[in-house]
Coordinates of C-alpha atoms in Angstrom, one line a residue:
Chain A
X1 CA 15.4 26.4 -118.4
X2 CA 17.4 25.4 -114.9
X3 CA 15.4 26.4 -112.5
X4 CA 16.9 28.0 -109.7
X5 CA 15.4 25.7 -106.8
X6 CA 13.4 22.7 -107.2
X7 CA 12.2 20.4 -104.2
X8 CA 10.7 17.5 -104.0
X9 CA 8.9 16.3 -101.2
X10 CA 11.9 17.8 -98.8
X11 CA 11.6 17.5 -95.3
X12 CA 14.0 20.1 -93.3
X13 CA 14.9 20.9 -89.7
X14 CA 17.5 20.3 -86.9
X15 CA 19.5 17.2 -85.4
X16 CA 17.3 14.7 -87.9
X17 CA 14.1 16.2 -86.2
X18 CA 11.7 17.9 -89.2
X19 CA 10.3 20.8 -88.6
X20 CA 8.7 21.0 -92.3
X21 CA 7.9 18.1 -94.5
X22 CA 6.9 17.5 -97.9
X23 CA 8.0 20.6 -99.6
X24 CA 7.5 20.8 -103.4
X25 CA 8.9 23.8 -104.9
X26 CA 10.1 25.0 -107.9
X27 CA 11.6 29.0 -109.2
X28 CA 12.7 29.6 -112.0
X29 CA 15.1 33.2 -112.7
X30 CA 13.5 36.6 -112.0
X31 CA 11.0 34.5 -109.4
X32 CA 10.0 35.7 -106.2
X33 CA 9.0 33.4 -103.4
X34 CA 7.6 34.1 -100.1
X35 CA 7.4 31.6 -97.5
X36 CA 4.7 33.2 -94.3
X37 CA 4.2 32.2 -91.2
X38 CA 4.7 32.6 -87.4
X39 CA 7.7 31.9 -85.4
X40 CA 8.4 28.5 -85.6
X41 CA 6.3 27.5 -88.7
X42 CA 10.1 26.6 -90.2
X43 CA 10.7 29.6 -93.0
X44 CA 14.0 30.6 -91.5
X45 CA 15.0 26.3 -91.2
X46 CA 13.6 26.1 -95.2
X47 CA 15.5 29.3 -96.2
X48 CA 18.7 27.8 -94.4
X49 CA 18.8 24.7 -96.1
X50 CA 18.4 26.2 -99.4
X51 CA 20.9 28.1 -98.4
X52 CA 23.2 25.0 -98.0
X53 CA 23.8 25.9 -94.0
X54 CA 21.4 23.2 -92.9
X55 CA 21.5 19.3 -94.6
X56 CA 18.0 18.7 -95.5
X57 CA 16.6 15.8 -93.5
X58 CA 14.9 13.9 -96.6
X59 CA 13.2 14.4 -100.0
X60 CA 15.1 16.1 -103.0
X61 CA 16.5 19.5 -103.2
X62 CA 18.7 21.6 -106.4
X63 CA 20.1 24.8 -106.4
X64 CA 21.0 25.6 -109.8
X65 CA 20.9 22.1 -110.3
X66 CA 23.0 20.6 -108.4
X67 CA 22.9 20.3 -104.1
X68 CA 22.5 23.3 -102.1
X69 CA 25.7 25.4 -101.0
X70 CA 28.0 24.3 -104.7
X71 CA 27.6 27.2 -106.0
X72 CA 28.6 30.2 -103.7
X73 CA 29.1 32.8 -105.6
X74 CA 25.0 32.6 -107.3
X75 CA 23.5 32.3 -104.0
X76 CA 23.3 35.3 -101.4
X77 CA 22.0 34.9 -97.5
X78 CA 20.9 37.3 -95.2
X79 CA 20.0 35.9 -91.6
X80 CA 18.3 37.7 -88.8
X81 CA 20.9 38.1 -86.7
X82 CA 24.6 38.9 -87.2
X83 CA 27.3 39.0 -84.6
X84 CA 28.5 42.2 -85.3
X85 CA 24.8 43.7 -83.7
X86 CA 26.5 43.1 -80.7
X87 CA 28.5 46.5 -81.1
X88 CA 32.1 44.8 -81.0
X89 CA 33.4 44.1 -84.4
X90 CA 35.6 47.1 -84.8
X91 CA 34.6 47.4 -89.1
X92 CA 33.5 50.3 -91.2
X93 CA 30.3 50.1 -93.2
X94 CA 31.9 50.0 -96.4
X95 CA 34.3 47.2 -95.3
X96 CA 31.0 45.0 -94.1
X97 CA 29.9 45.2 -98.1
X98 CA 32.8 44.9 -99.4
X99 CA 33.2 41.3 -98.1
X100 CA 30.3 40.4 -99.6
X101 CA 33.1 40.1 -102.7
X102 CA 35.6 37.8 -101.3
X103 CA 33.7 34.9 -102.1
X104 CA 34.7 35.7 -105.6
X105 CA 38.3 36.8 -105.5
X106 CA 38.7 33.5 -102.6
X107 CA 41.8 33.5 -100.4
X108 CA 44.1 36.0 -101.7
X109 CA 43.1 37.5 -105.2
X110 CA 42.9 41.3 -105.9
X111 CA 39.6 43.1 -104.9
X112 CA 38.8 44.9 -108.9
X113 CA 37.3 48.0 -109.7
X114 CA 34.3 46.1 -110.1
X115 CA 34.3 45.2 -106.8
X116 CA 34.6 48.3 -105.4
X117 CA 32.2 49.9 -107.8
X118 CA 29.4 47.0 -106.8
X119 CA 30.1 47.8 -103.5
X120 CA 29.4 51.8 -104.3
X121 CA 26.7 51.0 -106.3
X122 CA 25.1 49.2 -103.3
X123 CA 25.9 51.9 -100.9
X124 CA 23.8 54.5 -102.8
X125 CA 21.1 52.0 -103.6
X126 CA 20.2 51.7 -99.7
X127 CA 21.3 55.4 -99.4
X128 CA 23.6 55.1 -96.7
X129 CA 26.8 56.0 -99.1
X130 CA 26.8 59.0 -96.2
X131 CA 27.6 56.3 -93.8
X132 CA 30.2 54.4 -95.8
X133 CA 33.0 55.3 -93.2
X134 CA 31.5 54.9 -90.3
X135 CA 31.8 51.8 -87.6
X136 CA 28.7 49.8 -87.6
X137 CA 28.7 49.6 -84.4
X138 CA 27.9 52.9 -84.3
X139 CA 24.6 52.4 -86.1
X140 CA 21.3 52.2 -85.2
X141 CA 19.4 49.1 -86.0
X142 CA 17.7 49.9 -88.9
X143 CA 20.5 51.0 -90.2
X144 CA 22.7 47.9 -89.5
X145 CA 19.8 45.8 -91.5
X146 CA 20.5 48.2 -94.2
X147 CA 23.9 47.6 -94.4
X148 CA 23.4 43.8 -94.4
X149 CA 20.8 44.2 -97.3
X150 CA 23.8 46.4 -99.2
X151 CA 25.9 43.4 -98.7
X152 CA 23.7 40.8 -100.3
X153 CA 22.6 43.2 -103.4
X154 CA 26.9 43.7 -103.6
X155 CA 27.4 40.0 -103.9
X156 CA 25.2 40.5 -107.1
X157 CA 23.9 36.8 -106.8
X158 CA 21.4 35.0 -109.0
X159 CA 19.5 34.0 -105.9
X160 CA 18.7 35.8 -102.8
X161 CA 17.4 34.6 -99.8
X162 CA 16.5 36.9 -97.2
X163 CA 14.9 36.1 -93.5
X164 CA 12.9 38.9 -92.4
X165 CA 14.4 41.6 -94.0
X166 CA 12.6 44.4 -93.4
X167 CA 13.2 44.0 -89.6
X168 CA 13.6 47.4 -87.9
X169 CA 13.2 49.1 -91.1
X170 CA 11.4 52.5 -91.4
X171 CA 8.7 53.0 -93.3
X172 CA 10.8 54.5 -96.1
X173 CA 13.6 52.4 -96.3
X174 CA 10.6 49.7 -96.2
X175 CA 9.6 50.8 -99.6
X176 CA 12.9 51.5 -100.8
X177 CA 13.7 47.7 -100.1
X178 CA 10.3 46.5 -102.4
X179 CA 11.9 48.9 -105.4
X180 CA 15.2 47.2 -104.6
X181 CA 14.0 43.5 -105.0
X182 CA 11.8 44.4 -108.2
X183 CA 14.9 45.8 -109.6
X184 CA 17.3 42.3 -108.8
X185 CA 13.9 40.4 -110.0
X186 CA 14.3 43.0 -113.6
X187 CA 18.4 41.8 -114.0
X188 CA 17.0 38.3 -113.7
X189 CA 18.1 37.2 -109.8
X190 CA 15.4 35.1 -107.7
X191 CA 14.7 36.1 -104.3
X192 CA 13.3 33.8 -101.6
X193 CA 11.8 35.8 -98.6
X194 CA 10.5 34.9 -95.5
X195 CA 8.5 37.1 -93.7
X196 CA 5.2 37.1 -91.3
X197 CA 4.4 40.6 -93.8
X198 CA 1.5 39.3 -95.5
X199 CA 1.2 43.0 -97.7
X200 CA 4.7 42.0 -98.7
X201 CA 4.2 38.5 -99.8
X202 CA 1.4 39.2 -101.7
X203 CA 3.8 40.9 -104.1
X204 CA 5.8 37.5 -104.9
X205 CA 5.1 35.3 -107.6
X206 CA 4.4 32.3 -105.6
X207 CA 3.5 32.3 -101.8
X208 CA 4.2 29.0 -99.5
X209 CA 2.4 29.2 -95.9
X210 CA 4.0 27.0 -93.3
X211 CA 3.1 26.0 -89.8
X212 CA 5.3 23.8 -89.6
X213 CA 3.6 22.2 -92.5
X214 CA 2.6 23.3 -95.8
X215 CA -0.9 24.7 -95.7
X216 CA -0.6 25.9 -98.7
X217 CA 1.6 27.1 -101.8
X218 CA 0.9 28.5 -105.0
X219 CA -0.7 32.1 -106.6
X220 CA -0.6 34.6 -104.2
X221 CA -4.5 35.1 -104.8
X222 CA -4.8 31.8 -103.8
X223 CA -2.6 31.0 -100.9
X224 CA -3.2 34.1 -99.1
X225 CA -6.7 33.7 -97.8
X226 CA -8.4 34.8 -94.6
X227 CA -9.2 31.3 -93.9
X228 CA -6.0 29.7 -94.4
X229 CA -4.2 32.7 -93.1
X230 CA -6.2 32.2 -89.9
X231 CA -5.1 28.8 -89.9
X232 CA -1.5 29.3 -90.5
X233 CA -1.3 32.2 -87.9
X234 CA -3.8 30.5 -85.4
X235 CA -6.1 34.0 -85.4
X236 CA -8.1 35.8 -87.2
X237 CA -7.2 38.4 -89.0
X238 CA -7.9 41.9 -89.5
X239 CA -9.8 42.7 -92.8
X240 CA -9.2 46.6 -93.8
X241 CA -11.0 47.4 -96.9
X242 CA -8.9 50.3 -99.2
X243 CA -10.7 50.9 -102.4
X244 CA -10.6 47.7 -104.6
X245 CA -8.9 46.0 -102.5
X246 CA -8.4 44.4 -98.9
X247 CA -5.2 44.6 -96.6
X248 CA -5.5 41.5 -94.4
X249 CA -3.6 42.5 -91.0
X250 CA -1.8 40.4 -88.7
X251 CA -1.9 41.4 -84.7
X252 CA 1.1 41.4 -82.7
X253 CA 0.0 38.8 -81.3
X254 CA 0.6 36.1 -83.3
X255 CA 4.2 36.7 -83.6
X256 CA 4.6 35.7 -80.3
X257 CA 6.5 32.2 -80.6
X258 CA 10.5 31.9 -81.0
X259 CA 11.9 29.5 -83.2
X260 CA 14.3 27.8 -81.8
X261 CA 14.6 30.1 -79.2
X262 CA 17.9 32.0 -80.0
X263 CA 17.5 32.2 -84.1
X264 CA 14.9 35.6 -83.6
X265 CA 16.8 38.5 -82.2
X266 CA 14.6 41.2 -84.1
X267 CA 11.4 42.5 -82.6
X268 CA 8.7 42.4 -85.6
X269 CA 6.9 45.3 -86.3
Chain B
X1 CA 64.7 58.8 -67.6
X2 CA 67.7 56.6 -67.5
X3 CA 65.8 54.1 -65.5
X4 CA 63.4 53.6 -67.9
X5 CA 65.8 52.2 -70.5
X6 CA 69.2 51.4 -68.9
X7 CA 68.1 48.1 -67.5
X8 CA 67.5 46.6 -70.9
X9 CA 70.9 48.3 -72.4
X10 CA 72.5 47.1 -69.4
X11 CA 71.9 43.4 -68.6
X12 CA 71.6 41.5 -71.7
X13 CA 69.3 38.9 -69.7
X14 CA 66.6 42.1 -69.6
X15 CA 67.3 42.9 -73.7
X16 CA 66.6 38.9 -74.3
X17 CA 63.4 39.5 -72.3
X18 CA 61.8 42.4 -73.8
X19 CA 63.1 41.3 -77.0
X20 CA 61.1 37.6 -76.4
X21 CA 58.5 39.8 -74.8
X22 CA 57.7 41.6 -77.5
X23 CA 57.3 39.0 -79.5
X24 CA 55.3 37.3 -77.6
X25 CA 52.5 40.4 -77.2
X26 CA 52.5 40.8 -81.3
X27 CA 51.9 37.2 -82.3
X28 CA 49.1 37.0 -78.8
X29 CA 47.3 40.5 -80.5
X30 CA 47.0 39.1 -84.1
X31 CA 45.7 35.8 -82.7
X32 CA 44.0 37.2 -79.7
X33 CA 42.2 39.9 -82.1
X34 CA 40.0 37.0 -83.6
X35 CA 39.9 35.3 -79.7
X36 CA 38.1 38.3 -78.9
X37 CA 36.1 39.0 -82.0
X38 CA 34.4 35.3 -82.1
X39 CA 33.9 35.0 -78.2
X40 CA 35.9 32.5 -77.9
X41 CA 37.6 33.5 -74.5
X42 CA 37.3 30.2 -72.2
X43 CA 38.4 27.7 -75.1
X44 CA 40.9 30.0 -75.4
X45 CA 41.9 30.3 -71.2
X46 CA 41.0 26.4 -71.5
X47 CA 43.8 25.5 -74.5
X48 CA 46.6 28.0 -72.5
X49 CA 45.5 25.9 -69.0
X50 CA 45.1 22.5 -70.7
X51 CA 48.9 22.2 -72.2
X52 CA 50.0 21.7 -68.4
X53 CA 49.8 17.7 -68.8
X54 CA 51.1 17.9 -72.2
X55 CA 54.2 19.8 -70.9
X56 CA 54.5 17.6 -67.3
X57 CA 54.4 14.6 -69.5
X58 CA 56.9 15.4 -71.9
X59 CA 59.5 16.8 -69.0
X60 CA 59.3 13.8 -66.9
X61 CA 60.2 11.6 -70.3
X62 CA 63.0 13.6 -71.2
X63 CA 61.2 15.5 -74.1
X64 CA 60.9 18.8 -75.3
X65 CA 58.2 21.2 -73.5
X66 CA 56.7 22.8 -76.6
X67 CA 56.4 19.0 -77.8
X68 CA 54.4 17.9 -74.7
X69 CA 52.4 21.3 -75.2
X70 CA 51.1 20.8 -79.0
X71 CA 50.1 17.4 -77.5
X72 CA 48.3 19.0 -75.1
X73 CA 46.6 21.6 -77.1
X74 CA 45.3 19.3 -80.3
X75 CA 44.3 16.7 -77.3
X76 CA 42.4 20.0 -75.5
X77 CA 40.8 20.7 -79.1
X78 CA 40.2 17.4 -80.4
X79 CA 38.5 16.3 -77.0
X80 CA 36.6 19.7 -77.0
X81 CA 35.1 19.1 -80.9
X82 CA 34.6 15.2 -80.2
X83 CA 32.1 16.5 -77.3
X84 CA 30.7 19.3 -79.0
X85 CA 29.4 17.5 -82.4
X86 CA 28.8 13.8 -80.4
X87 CA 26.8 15.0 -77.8
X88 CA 24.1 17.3 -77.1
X89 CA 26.1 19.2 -74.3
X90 CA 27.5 22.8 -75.3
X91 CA 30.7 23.7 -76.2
X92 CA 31.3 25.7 -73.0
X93 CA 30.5 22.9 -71.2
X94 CA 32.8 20.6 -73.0
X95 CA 35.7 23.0 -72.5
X96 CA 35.0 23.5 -68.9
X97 CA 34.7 19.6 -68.6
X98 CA 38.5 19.2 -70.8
X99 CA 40.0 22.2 -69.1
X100 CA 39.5 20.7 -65.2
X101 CA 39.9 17.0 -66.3
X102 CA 43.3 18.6 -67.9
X103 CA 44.7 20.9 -65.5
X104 CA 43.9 18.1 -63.1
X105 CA 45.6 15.4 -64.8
X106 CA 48.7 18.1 -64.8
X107 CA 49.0 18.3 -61.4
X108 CA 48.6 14.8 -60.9
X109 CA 51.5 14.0 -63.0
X110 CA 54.0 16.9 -61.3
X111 CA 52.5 15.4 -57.4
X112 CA 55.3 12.1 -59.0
X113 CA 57.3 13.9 -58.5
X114 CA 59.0 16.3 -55.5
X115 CA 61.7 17.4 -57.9
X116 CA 59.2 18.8 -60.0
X117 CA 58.4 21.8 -58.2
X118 CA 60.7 24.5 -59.6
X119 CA 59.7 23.6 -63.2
X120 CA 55.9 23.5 -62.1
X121 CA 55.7 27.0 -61.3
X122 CA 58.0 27.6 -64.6
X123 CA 55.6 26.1 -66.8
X124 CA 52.4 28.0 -65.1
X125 CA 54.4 31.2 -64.9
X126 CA 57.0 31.3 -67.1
X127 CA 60.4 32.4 -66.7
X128 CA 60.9 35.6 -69.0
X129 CA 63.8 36.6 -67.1
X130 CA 65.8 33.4 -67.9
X131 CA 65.2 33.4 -71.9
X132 CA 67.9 32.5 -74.4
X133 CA 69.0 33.4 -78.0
X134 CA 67.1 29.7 -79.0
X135 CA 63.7 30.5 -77.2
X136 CA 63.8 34.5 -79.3
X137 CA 64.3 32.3 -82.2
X138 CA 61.0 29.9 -81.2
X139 CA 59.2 33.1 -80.8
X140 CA 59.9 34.7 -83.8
X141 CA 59.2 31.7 -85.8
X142 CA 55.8 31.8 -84.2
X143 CA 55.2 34.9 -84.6
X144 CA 56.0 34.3 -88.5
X145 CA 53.8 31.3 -88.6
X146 CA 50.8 33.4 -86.9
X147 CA 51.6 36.1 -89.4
X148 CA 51.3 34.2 -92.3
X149 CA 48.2 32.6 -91.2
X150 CA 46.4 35.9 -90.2
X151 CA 46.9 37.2 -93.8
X152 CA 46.4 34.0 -95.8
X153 CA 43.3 33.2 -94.3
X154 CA 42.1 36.9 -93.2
X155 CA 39.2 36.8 -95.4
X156 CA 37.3 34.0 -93.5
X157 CA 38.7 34.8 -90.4
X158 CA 36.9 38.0 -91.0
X159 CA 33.6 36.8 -92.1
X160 CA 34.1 34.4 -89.3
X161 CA 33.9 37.4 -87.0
X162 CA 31.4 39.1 -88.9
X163 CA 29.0 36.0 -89.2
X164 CA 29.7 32.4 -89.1
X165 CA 26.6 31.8 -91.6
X166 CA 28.3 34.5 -94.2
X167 CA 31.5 32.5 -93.7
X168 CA 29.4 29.4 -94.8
X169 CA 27.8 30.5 -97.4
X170 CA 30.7 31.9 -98.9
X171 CA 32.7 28.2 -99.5
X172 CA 34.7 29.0 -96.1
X173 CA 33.4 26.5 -93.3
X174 CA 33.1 28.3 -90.1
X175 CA 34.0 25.0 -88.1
X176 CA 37.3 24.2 -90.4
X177 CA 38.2 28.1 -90.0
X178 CA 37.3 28.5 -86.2
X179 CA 39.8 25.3 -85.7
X180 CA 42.5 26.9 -87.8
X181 CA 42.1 29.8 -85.5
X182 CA 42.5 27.6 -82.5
X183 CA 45.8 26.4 -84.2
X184 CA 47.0 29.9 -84.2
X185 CA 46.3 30.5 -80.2
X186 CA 47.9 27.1 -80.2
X187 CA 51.0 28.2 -81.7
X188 CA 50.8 31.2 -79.4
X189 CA 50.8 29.2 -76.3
X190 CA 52.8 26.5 -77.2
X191 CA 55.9 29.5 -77.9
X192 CA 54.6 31.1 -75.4
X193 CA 54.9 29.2 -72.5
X194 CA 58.6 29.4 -71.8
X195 CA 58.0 33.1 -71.8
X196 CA 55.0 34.3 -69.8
X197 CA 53.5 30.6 -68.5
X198 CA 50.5 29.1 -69.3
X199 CA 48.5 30.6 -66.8
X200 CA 49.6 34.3 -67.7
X201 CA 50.2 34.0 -71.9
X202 CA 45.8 33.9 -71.7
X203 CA 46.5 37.6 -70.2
X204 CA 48.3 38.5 -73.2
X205 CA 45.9 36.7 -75.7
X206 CA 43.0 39.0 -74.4
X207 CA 44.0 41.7 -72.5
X208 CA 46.2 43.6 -75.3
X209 CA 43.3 42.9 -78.0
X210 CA 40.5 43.4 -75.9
X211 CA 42.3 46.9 -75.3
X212 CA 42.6 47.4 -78.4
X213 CA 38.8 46.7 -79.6
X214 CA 38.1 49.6 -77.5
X215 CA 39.4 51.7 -79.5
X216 CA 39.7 50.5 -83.2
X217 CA 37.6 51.4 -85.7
X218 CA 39.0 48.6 -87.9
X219 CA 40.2 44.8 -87.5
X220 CA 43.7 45.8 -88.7
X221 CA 44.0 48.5 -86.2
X222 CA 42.9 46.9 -83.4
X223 CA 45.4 44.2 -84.1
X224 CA 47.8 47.4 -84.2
X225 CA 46.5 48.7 -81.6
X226 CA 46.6 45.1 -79.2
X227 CA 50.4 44.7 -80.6
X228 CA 51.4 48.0 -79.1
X229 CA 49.5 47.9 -76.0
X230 CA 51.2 44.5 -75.7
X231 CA 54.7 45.4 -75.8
X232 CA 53.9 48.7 -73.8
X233 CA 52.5 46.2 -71.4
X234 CA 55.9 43.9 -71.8
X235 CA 58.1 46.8 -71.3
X236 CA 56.5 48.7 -68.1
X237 CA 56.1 44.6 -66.3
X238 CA 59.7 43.8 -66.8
X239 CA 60.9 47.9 -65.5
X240 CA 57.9 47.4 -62.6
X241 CA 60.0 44.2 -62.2
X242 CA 63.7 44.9 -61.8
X243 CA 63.0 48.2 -59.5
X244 CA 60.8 46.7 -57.4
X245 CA 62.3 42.9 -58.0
X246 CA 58.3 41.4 -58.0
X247 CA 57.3 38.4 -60.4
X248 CA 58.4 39.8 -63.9
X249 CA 55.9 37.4 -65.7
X250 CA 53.0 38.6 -64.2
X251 CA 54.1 42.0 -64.1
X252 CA 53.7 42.0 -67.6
X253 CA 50.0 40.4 -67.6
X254 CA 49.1 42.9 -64.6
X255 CA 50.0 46.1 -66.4
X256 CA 48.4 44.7 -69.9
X257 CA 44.8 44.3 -67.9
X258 CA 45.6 47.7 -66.2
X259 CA 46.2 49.5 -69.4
X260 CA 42.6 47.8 -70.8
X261 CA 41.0 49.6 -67.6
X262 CA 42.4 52.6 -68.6
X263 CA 41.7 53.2 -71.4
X264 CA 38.1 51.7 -70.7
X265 CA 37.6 54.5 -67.6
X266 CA 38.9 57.2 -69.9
X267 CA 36.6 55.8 -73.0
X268 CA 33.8 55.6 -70.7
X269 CA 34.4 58.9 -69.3
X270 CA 34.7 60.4 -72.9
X271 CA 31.8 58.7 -73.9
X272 CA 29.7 60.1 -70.6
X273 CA 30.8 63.5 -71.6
X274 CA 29.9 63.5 -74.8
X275 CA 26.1 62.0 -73.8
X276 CA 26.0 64.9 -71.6
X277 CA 27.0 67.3 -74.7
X278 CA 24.3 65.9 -77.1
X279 CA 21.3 65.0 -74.2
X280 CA 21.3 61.7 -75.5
X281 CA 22.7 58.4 -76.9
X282 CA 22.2 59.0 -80.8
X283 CA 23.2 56.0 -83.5
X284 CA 25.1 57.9 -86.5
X285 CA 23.5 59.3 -88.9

């Protein structure tokens, strides 16, 4: 079997400068990955070159086995911060989605009735079909991340890669979102997630914890540790027993780095 | 009533100018539309300022304006990229630095020469007054070339707008598509110029669009909206100018960024009024 990424001691980051080095990965179809960390610890610059918007500095890297960004149409990307949150793109909701299908009908080619009913299909699945007419700049937030997550379950992609996607999500649509990915991981797509939600990483099949190395990677039983937490998020962390099990909690606190300055437009709840 | 249209049925100079005008506005709204959706504003004021040496150079050889002008603009866009990617300045810097170094080098070349004068302030303000049959041609071949452009390549463009990164990821190169868009504000100006200057065809690339992304709720229709706001704009300057016998050029440009603050007092007001209705800002839905 192909797997859908592999890595070998990759190094990624900006201007030839690494911001993570020797990554070894590997996820195969119906995977989930999680990389955790603070601000800064390089998940978004990882998910970006995997993505094929960043040129990995050295090391190995395959997407479907061959180098990232060949194959379009298989990979999906959803970024913390879009233009149109600024308010001014004059576009309905259900235009925004729709895009999300160009990439397979290219320049010019006819938009099919399987492309709009994807597009429905995603619409109801993040329950904002209600909304489908309206401008997105006249949503709130949450809702504009919703819309955004519609678009990359439209593109129906083997491989998903989302950067903090539950960002200014309600606590509803926040569970709605976990049924969503176990549904694409059911069809058979991958997801790649990064997220300082260590409750929602727990739930991948393998866990990576950078800051700005690899501390760790592997089970999430084994990655996600109070020690190596504390070290990845430089703080101890907040043990709450429930039942037969323990919730380890991050504090605000720790989220307080920017990478990069401008790439973190989202407050993190 | 009668003054409203008999100029233009009357003097065929003032039916060549709103004809050339009009043009001008709809081929400056599709282009401008994207101008305004990707922020790009100053390299956009920079490209319509920067064709001045292009234009200088090519008059005082003997050579066609528009010529000197595309020289001017892929010289303005080349220099601005070459700065961008090569060093670790940013871009608005690089355009501010090409824009002075270029509208500089402009007047330089017209200070040769004293005879130069008249066609300076031609080239900065235009002279829509004093089009011909060839120069409606020019425009309408531009405004055909934009056209094409905008709906060949109106999926990236849009995903452009949307989200350089989407663009990206779907096979379209945000840096190869934000240069093509340049070529289409480049087209603009360069067919422009004859018409509404250099200085004032920047009005008509943002004013008219910017009006109209106040209102639409789609790109299409603010595109719409930009092209009729534009020749409204065209058609009130060049009246404004033949009763009152002012600048007809920047008539034009002056009523287009009148008509954005307009419709932006009575948006705002509408928009106050129905705050007061509800008791508060609330996002749809």
């Amino acid at each position: 079997m192909t797997p859908v990424l592999a890595t070998s001691d990759l190094a990624v980051g900006y201007s030839g400068r690494p911001v993570v080095e020797h990554i070894d990965l590997t996820l195969l179809p119906g995977q989930a990955l999680s990389l955790v960390g603070v601000n800064g610890s390089g998940k978004s610059t990882l998910l970006k070159t995997i993505a094929g918007l960043l040129e990995p500095i050295s090391g190995e890297m395959k997407v479907f086995g061959d180098v990232p960004g060949a194959a379009p149409n298989r990979v999906a990307y959803l970024g913390q911060f879009h233009a149109a949150a600024e308010g001014l793109l004059p576009m309905q909701v259900r235009d925004v989605v729709l895009m999300a299908r160009y990439r397979r009908r290219g320049l010019l080619g006819r938009l099919t009735r399987a492309d709009h009913a994807a597009v429905e299909a995603s619409l109801e699945r993040l329950e904002i079909g209600r909304l489908a007419t309206k401008p997105l700049r006249a949503l709130s937030g949450g809702q504009q991340r919703r819309v955004h997550l519609a678009h990359v379950l439209a593109s129906e992609a083997d491989l998903l890669l989302l950067d903090e996607p539950t960002a200014g999500l309600d606590a509803g649509a926040n569970e709605r979102y976990a049924q969503l990915i176990r549904e694409e991981l059911d069809r058979g797509a991958s997801v790649a997630v990064a997220t300082h939600d260590v409750r929602d990483a727990a739930r991948a099949d393998c866990v990576v914890l950078l800051a700005g190395r690899v501390i760790a990677a592997g089970a999430p039983r084994d990655v996600l540790t109070q020690e190596q937490l504390a070290h990845a998020f430089g703080i101890a962390l907040l043990a709450i027993p429930h039942g037969d099990h323990t919730d380890l909690i991050v504090p605000e606190d720790a989220h307080a780095h920017d990478e990069h300055g401008m790439h973190d437009r989202h407050g993190h709840a | 009533m009668r003054s409203l249209i008999s100029p233009f049925l009357n003097n065929p100079f003032m039916t060549r100018s709103l004809i050339a005008g009009i043009l001008v506005a709809v081929s400056c709204s599709i282009a401008g539309t994207f101008v305004v959706l990707r922020g790009l504003a100053f390299l956009g004021d920079a490209l319509a300022h920067g064709v001045l040496p292009g234009v200088a150079g090519a008059l005082l050889l003997g050579a066609p304006g528009v010529l000197g002008a595309a020289v001017g603009a892929g010289l303005m866009i080349g220099g601005v990229n070459l700065v961008t990617r090569k060093s670790r300045l940013s871009s608005d810097t690089a355009i501010g630095l090409l824009f002075v170094g270029m509208l500089g080098l402009g007047v330089m070349m017209v200070s040769r020469s004293t005879s130069f004068t008249g066609d300076i302030v031609g080239i900065l303000f235009g002279e829509i007054l004093g089009v011909s049959r060839s120069d409606i041609v020019q425009q309408a071949i531009a405004l055909v070339v934009v056209g094409v452009f905008a709906r060949v390549f109106a999926r990236p463009l849009l995903m452009l707008s949307f989200d350089p990164e989407q663009a990206d990821i779907a096979g379209w190169p945000s840096r190869r598509f934000e240069t093509l868009l340049l070529l289409m504000v480049t087209v603009c100006v360069v067919m422009s110029f004859q018409t509404v200057g250099t200085l004032l065809v920047f009005g008509m690339l943002l004013a008219p669009a910017g009006t109209g992304a106040l209102i639409a709720r789609r790109v299409w229709a603010m595109m719409a909206w930009g092209a009729l706001f534009g020749s409204l704009s065209v058609w009130a300057g060049l009246l404004i100018s033949y009763h009152f016998d002012l600048a007809a050029g920047a008539s034009v440009v002056v009523v287009a960024v009148a008509l954005f603050f307009v419709v932006f007092t009575i948006q705002a007001v509408r928009e106050s009024l129905a705050q007061r209705r509800t008791g508060s800002v609330a996002p749809v839905g």
